[in-house]
Amino acid sequence: MTDTALITAGAERRGLIGLDPAALQAALIDAGVAAKAAPMRMRQIWNWAYVHGARDFAAMTNLAKDFRAAMDARFDLARPEVVTEQISEDGTRKWLLRTGPGIEFETVYIPEADRGTLCVSSQVGCTLNCRFCHTGTQKLVRNLTPGEIIGQLLVARDALNDWPSTGENRRITNVVMMGMGEPLYNFDNVKAALAIVADGDGLALSKRRITLSTAGVVPMIPRAGAEIGSALAVSLHAVRDEIRDVIVPINKKYPIAELLQACRDYPGLSNARRITFEYVMLKDVNDSLADARELVRIIRGIPAKINLIPFNPWPGAPYECSDWAQIEKFAEIVNRAGYASPVRTPRGRDIMAACGQLKSESVKKRASERMAEMHSRELSRMPG
Ligand code: SAH
């Protein structure tokens, strides 16, 4: 009974998080705000929501009390529900969030000496099936909405006490679209969300500090550059089509040569704005020194840095991480050719928060929970 009551009450209020300015203004006018006053009210609510992280209208002290009450009756600024928060021994934090039955996704905060990065999901599950990626073993449930994408940042800033977003010494200084899912298969929602992230009167992170990572959805790369304008990372992972076809199967649709051409043409590319090529180090698969030399040959002329990612294992994964000595030799060849080749330190492995480890563990647990629930329902239906 209470469940139904809650759902009904919730459904009456419309969530405002994730609406663009025009949609927010239209919502206010719908609710009876005079058209003349609407732009001003919209900016005020926007500023409270995204600069100050207000979670309810009562906090908006420069708005009249009865106006706040009227807003509160119709709208909310709700975040995704936090199902679990885990903190790694290295300080990495992972949140499992939920916005509806079976709509669960993860966000990871990675603190470093000179920055704090939030790794944000764009989809629940994924369609790509990259062979070394845990998320890839999970079917796509659905795209996340702009509100759900933004909501990840709001939850993290709430938990880290990281408001106002325009203040000095923020804990979250960078956002990477490197969580679950393929952001370029959810282009419109990712674009809408990142516009709010990059808005100076919004979540206020400069576009230089926002990186979108793609497995190589080639036709969408020019649009990402023109319409989103963030930094670009590309999950390259192999230098020959025979291998990339197997480990990043989208390569069969958009092979390496086409992918690299899209990188060469990426709008705004320069030495100050380089593409990051991600390269997961898989023992005896893509980590030979010949592969390293071929890598620097095929990317010649592209302002780039190469991010070598030690493979993060997961239960049943068909690969092993390359030996450290091999990773170092590989990095040195790339580096001597003139490319920065940082090795990404694995973070949060103990809580399954490292690259490619997201979500699946909680899915498994939940699947078994669902089974248990189903069985108990079946049992309770059996005639006694
Ligand atoms: N779909 C996008 C966004 C995911 S970003 C993309 O593919 O770029 C996550 C990064 O982690 C990608 O570069 C991905 O290839 C890499 N990755 C996936 N599984 C991994 C694993 N087990 N170990 C290390 N890196 C992994």
JSON list of C-alpha atoms in Angstrom, two decimals, residues 133-276:
[
{"chain": "A", "resi": 133, "resn": "CYS", "atom": "CA", "xyz": [35.48, -5.67, -20.99]},
{"chain": "A", "resi": 134, "resn": "HIS", "atom": "CA", "xyz": [33.26, -6.84, -18.15]},
{"chain": "A", "resi": 135, "resn": "THR", "atom": "CA", "xyz": [30.50, -4.35, -19.00]},
{"chain": "A", "resi": 136, "resn": "GLY", "atom": "CA", "xyz": [30.53, -5.83, -22.49]},
{"chain": "A", "resi": 137, "resn": "THR", "atom": "CA", "xyz": [29.26, -9.13, -21.12]},
{"chain": "A", "resi": 138, "resn": "GLN", "atom": "CA", "xyz": [26.09, -7.37, -20.06]},
{"chain": "A", "resi": 139, "resn": "LYS", "atom": "CA", "xyz": [23.29, -6.67, -22.50]},
{"chain": "A", "resi": 140, "resn": "LEU", "atom": "CA", "xyz": [22.16, -3.10, -23.05]},
{"chain": "A", "resi": 141, "resn": "VAL", "atom": "CA", "xyz": [19.25, -2.32, -20.74]},
{"chain": "A", "resi": 142, "resn": "ARG", "atom": "CA", "xyz": [18.79, 1.24, -21.96]},
{"chain": "A", "resi": 143, "resn": "ASN", "atom": "CA", "xyz": [20.39, 4.61, -22.59]},
{"chain": "A", "resi": 144, "resn": "LEU", "atom": "CA", "xyz": [20.70, 6.93, -19.62]},
{"chain": "A", "resi": 145, "resn": "THR", "atom": "CA", "xyz": [18.77, 10.20, -19.77]},
{"chain": "A", "resi": 146, "resn": "PRO", "atom": "CA", "xyz": [20.49, 13.60, -19.42]},
{"chain": "A", "resi": 147, "resn": "GLY", "atom": "CA", "xyz": [19.15, 13.77, -15.85]},
{"chain": "A", "resi": 148, "resn": "GLU", "atom": "CA", "xyz": [20.65, 10.36, -15.03]},
{"chain": "A", "resi": 149, "resn": "ILE", "atom": "CA", "xyz": [24.01, 11.35, -16.51]},
{"chain": "A", "resi": 150, "resn": "ILE", "atom": "CA", "xyz": [24.07, 14.70, -14.68]},
{"chain": "A", "resi": 151, "resn": "GLY", "atom": "CA", "xyz": [22.71, 12.94, -11.60]},
{"chain": "A", "resi": 152, "resn": "GLN", "atom": "CA", "xyz": [25.98, 11.00, -11.28]},
{"chain": "A", "resi": 153, "resn": "LEU", "atom": "CA", "xyz": [27.88, 14.25, -10.86]},
{"chain": "A", "resi": 154, "resn": "LEU", "atom": "CA", "xyz": [25.32, 15.62, -8.41]},
{"chain": "A", "resi": 155, "resn": "VAL", "atom": "CA", "xyz": [25.48, 12.49, -6.23]},
{"chain": "A", "resi": 156, "resn": "ALA", "atom": "CA", "xyz": [29.29, 12.58, -6.23]},
{"chain": "A", "resi": 157, "resn": "ARG", "atom": "CA", "xyz": [29.43, 16.31, -5.40]},
{"chain": "A", "resi": 158, "resn": "ASP", "atom": "CA", "xyz": [26.89, 15.78, -2.60]},
{"chain": "A", "resi": 159, "resn": "ALA", "atom": "CA", "xyz": [28.90, 12.91, -1.12]},
{"chain": "A", "resi": 160, "resn": "LEU", "atom": "CA", "xyz": [32.23, 14.73, -1.45]},
{"chain": "A", "resi": 161, "resn": "ASN", "atom": "CA", "xyz": [30.83, 18.01, -0.14]},
{"chain": "A", "resi": 162, "resn": "ASP", "atom": "CA", "xyz": [31.98, 19.58, -3.37]},
{"chain": "A", "resi": 163, "resn": "TRP", "atom": "CA", "xyz": [29.66, 22.59, -3.78]},
{"chain": "A", "resi": 164, "resn": "PRO", "atom": "CA", "xyz": [29.51, 25.28, -5.10]},
{"chain": "A", "resi": 165, "resn": "SER", "atom": "CA", "xyz": [30.74, 24.12, -8.46]},
{"chain": "A", "resi": 166, "resn": "THR", "atom": "CA", "xyz": [32.32, 27.51, -9.21]},
{"chain": "A", "resi": 167, "resn": "GLY", "atom": "CA", "xyz": [34.35, 27.53, -5.97]},
{"chain": "A", "resi": 168, "resn": "GLU", "atom": "CA", "xyz": [38.11, 27.13, -5.56]},
{"chain": "A", "resi": 169, "resn": "ASN", "atom": "CA", "xyz": [39.77, 23.75, -5.01]},
{"chain": "A", "resi": 170, "resn": "ARG", "atom": "CA", "xyz": [36.98, 21.53, -6.20]},
{"chain": "A", "resi": 171, "resn": "ARG", "atom": "CA", "xyz": [37.45, 17.83, -5.52]},
{"chain": "A", "resi": 172, "resn": "ILE", "atom": "CA", "xyz": [35.96, 16.90, -8.89]},
{"chain": "A", "resi": 173, "resn": "THR", "atom": "CA", "xyz": [38.01, 18.76, -11.50]},
{"chain": "A", "resi": 174, "resn": "ASN", "atom": "CA", "xyz": [37.60, 16.41, -14.48]},
{"chain": "A", "resi": 175, "resn": "VAL", "atom": "CA", "xyz": [34.85, 14.31, -15.99]},
{"chain": "A", "resi": 176, "resn": "VAL", "atom": "CA", "xyz": [35.51, 11.33, -18.24]},
{"chain": "A", "resi": 177, "resn": "MET", "atom": "CA", "xyz": [32.73, 9.57, -20.14]},
{"chain": "A", "resi": 178, "resn": "MET", "atom": "CA", "xyz": [34.46, 6.24, -19.52]},
{"chain": "A", "resi": 179, "resn": "GLY", "atom": "CA", "xyz": [31.97, 4.40, -17.37]},
{"chain": "A", "resi": 180, "resn": "MET", "atom": "CA", "xyz": [29.48, 1.85, -18.59]},
{"chain": "A", "resi": 181, "resn": "GLY", "atom": "CA", "xyz": [28.30, 2.11, -22.16]},
{"chain": "A", "resi": 182, "resn": "GLU", "atom": "CA", "xyz": [29.23, 3.72, -25.45]},
{"chain": "A", "resi": 183, "resn": "PRO", "atom": "CA", "xyz": [28.56, 7.48, -25.24]},
{"chain": "A", "resi": 184, "resn": "LEU", "atom": "CA", "xyz": [28.36, 7.96, -29.00]},
{"chain": "A", "resi": 185, "resn": "TYR", "atom": "CA", "xyz": [25.46, 5.46, -29.14]},
{"chain": "A", "resi": 186, "resn": "ASN", "atom": "CA", "xyz": [23.61, 7.79, -26.77]},
{"chain": "A", "resi": 187, "resn": "PHE", "atom": "CA", "xyz": [24.66, 10.97, -28.50]},
{"chain": "A", "resi": 188, "resn": "ASP", "atom": "CA", "xyz": [21.75, 13.35, -27.83]},
{"chain": "A", "resi": 189, "resn": "ASN", "atom": "CA", "xyz": [21.52, 12.62, -24.12]},
{"chain": "A", "resi": 190, "resn": "VAL", "atom": "CA", "xyz": [25.29, 12.75, -23.62]},
{"chain": "A", "resi": 191, "resn": "LYS", "atom": "CA", "xyz": [25.44, 16.02, -25.53]},
{"chain": "A", "resi": 192, "resn": "ALA", "atom": "CA", "xyz": [22.62, 17.53, -23.44]},
{"chain": "A", "resi": 193, "resn": "ALA", "atom": "CA", "xyz": [24.25, 16.40, -20.19]},
{"chain": "A", "resi": 194, "resn": "LEU", "atom": "CA", "xyz": [27.72, 17.64, -21.09]},
{"chain": "A", "resi": 195, "resn": "ALA", "atom": "CA", "xyz": [26.31, 21.05, -22.04]},
{"chain": "A", "resi": 196, "resn": "ILE", "atom": "CA", "xyz": [25.20, 21.40, -18.41]},
{"chain": "A", "resi": 197, "resn": "VAL", "atom": "CA", "xyz": [28.53, 20.05, -17.14]},
{"chain": "A", "resi": 198, "resn": "ALA", "atom": "CA", "xyz": [30.43, 22.62, -19.25]},
{"chain": "A", "resi": 199, "resn": "ASP", "atom": "CA", "xyz": [28.09, 25.55, -18.54]},
{"chain": "A", "resi": 200, "resn": "GLY", "atom": "CA", "xyz": [29.94, 28.21, -16.53]},
{"chain": "A", "resi": 201, "resn": "ASP", "atom": "CA", "xyz": [26.74, 28.85, -14.58]},
{"chain": "A", "resi": 202, "resn": "GLY", "atom": "CA", "xyz": [26.09, 25.12, -14.36]},
{"chain": "A", "resi": 203, "resn": "LEU", "atom": "CA", "xyz": [28.44, 22.40, -13.21]},
{"chain": "A", "resi": 204, "resn": "ALA", "atom": "CA", "xyz": [31.23, 24.65, -14.48]},
{"chain": "A", "resi": 205, "resn": "LEU", "atom": "CA", "xyz": [33.92, 22.27, -15.74]},
{"chain": "A", "resi": 206, "resn": "SER", "atom": "CA", "xyz": [35.74, 23.57, -18.79]},
{"chain": "A", "resi": 207, "resn": "LYS", "atom": "CA", "xyz": [35.52, 21.47, -21.96]},
{"chain": "A", "resi": 208, "resn": "ARG", "atom": "CA", "xyz": [39.25, 20.80, -21.71]},
{"chain": "A", "resi": 209, "resn": "ARG", "atom": "CA", "xyz": [38.49, 18.90, -18.53]},
{"chain": "A", "resi": 210, "resn": "ILE", "atom": "CA", "xyz": [35.77, 16.76, -20.06]},
{"chain": "A", "resi": 211, "resn": "THR", "atom": "CA", "xyz": [36.85, 13.71, -22.06]},
{"chain": "A", "resi": 212, "resn": "LEU", "atom": "CA", "xyz": [34.55, 11.51, -24.10]},
{"chain": "A", "resi": 213, "resn": "SER", "atom": "CA", "xyz": [35.82, 8.02, -24.82]},
{"chain": "A", "resi": 214, "resn": "THR", "atom": "CA", "xyz": [34.55, 5.99, -27.75]},
{"chain": "A", "resi": 215, "resn": "ALA", "atom": "CA", "xyz": [35.22, 2.47, -28.97]},
{"chain": "A", "resi": 216, "resn": "GLY", "atom": "CA", "xyz": [35.14, 3.95, -32.47]},
{"chain": "A", "resi": 217, "resn": "VAL", "atom": "CA", "xyz": [31.66, 4.93, -33.65]},
{"chain": "A", "resi": 218, "resn": "VAL", "atom": "CA", "xyz": [33.25, 6.62, -36.64]},
{"chain": "A", "resi": 219, "resn": "PRO", "atom": "CA", "xyz": [30.24, 8.45, -38.14]},
{"chain": "A", "resi": 220, "resn": "MET", "atom": "CA", "xyz": [29.54, 10.16, -34.82]},
{"chain": "A", "resi": 221, "resn": "ILE", "atom": "CA", "xyz": [33.09, 11.41, -34.19]},
{"chain": "A", "resi": 222, "resn": "PRO", "atom": "CA", "xyz": [32.82, 14.58, -36.34]},
{"chain": "A", "resi": 223, "resn": "ARG", "atom": "CA", "xyz": [29.54, 15.44, -34.63]},
{"chain": "A", "resi": 224, "resn": "ALA", "atom": "CA", "xyz": [31.09, 14.89, -31.22]},
{"chain": "A", "resi": 225, "resn": "GLY", "atom": "CA", "xyz": [33.81, 17.38, -32.12]},
{"chain": "A", "resi": 226, "resn": "ALA", "atom": "CA", "xyz": [31.47, 19.96, -33.60]},
{"chain": "A", "resi": 227, "resn": "GLU", "atom": "CA", "xyz": [28.55, 19.71, -31.17]},
{"chain": "A", "resi": 228, "resn": "ILE", "atom": "CA", "xyz": [30.09, 18.61, -27.87]},
{"chain": "A", "resi": 229, "resn": "GLY", "atom": "CA", "xyz": [33.63, 19.91, -28.23]},
{"chain": "A", "resi": 230, "resn": "SER", "atom": "CA", "xyz": [35.13, 17.92, -25.37]},
{"chain": "A", "resi": 231, "resn": "ALA", "atom": "CA", "xyz": [38.48, 16.18, -25.48]},
{"chain": "A", "resi": 232, "resn": "LEU", "atom": "CA", "xyz": [38.36, 12.86, -27.32]},
{"chain": "A", "resi": 233, "resn": "ALA", "atom": "CA", "xyz": [39.70, 9.48, -26.26]},
{"chain": "A", "resi": 234, "resn": "VAL", "atom": "CA", "xyz": [39.61, 6.51, -28.60]},
{"chain": "A", "resi": 235, "resn": "SER", "atom": "CA", "xyz": [39.77, 2.88, -27.49]},
{"chain": "A", "resi": 236, "resn": "LEU", "atom": "CA", "xyz": [42.23, 1.71, -30.13]},
{"chain": "A", "resi": 237, "resn": "HIS", "atom": "CA", "xyz": [43.65, -1.40, -28.40]},
{"chain": "A", "resi": 238, "resn": "ALA", "atom": "CA", "xyz": [45.10, -3.00, -31.54]},
{"chain": "A", "resi": 239, "resn": "VAL", "atom": "CA", "xyz": [47.00, -1.95, -34.63]},
{"chain": "A", "resi": 240, "resn": "ARG", "atom": "CA", "xyz": [45.86, -4.65, -37.06]},
{"chain": "A", "resi": 241, "resn": "ASP", "atom": "CA", "xyz": [42.26, -5.24, -38.15]},
{"chain": "A", "resi": 242, "resn": "GLU", "atom": "CA", "xyz": [42.52, -9.04, -37.67]},
{"chain": "A", "resi": 243, "resn": "ILE", "atom": "CA", "xyz": [43.13, -8.49, -33.97]},
{"chain": "A", "resi": 244, "resn": "ARG", "atom": "CA", "xyz": [40.91, -5.47, -33.45]},
{"chain": "A", "resi": 245, "resn": "ASP", "atom": "CA", "xyz": [38.02, -7.31, -35.16]},
{"chain": "A", "resi": 246, "resn": "VAL", "atom": "CA", "xyz": [38.20, -9.87, -32.36]},
{"chain": "A", "resi": 247, "resn": "ILE", "atom": "CA", "xyz": [38.78, -7.71, -29.29]},
{"chain": "A", "resi": 248, "resn": "VAL", "atom": "CA", "xyz": [36.77, -4.60, -30.31]},
{"chain": "A", "resi": 249, "resn": "PRO", "atom": "CA", "xyz": [34.14, -6.09, -32.67]},
{"chain": "A", "resi": 250, "resn": "ILE", "atom": "CA", "xyz": [32.79, -2.71, -33.80]},
{"chain": "A", "resi": 251, "resn": "ASN", "atom": "CA", "xyz": [36.01, -2.68, -35.84]},
{"chain": "A", "resi": 252, "resn": "LYS", "atom": "CA", "xyz": [34.32, -4.98, -38.36]},
{"chain": "A", "resi": 253, "resn": "LYS", "atom": "CA", "xyz": [31.97, -2.09, -39.13]},
{"chain": "A", "resi": 254, "resn": "TYR", "atom": "CA", "xyz": [34.49, 0.75, -38.82]},
{"chain": "A", "resi": 255, "resn": "PRO", "atom": "CA", "xyz": [38.03, -0.54, -39.40]},
{"chain": "A", "resi": 256, "resn": "ILE", "atom": "CA", "xyz": [41.22, 1.06, -38.13]},
{"chain": "A", "resi": 257, "resn": "ALA", "atom": "CA", "xyz": [41.97, 3.15, -41.23]},
{"chain": "A", "resi": 258, "resn": "GLU", "atom": "CA", "xyz": [38.52, 4.82, -41.12]},
{"chain": "A", "resi": 259, "resn": "LEU", "atom": "CA", "xyz": [38.79, 5.36, -37.39]},
{"chain": "A", "resi": 260, "resn": "LEU", "atom": "CA", "xyz": [42.18, 7.04, -37.70]},
{"chain": "A", "resi": 261, "resn": "GLN", "atom": "CA", "xyz": [40.94, 9.25, -40.54]},
{"chain": "A", "resi": 262, "resn": "ALA", "atom": "CA", "xyz": [38.11, 10.47, -38.31]},
{"chain": "A", "resi": 263, "resn": "CYS", "atom": "CA", "xyz": [40.74, 11.21, -35.64]},
{"chain": "A", "resi": 264, "resn": "ARG", "atom": "CA", "xyz": [42.87, 13.18, -38.12]},
{"chain": "A", "resi": 265, "resn": "ASP", "atom": "CA", "xyz": [39.78, 15.22, -39.03]},
{"chain": "A", "resi": 266, "resn": "TYR", "atom": "CA", "xyz": [38.64, 15.78, -35.43]},
{"chain": "A", "resi": 267, "resn": "PRO", "atom": "CA", "xyz": [37.64, 19.45, -35.14]},
{"chain": "A", "resi": 268, "resn": "GLY", "atom": "CA", "xyz": [39.97, 21.60, -33.07]},
{"chain": "A", "resi": 269, "resn": "LEU", "atom": "CA", "xyz": [42.76, 19.04, -32.98]},
{"chain": "A", "resi": 270, "resn": "SER", "atom": "CA", "xyz": [46.13, 20.56, -32.13]},
{"chain": "A", "resi": 271, "resn": "ASN", "atom": "CA", "xyz": [49.16, 19.93, -29.98]},
{"chain": "A", "resi": 272, "resn": "ALA", "atom": "CA", "xyz": [47.33, 21.62, -27.13]},
{"chain": "A", "resi": 273, "resn": "ARG", "atom": "CA", "xyz": [44.27, 19.46, -27.78]},
{"chain": "A", "resi": 274, "resn": "ARG", "atom": "CA", "xyz": [45.53, 15.98, -28.49]},
{"chain": "A", "resi": 275, "resn": "ILE", "atom": "CA", "xyz": [43.56, 12.80, -28.92]},
{"chain": "A", "resi": 276, "resn": "THR", "atom": "CA", "xyz": [44.12, 10.13, -26.29]}
]
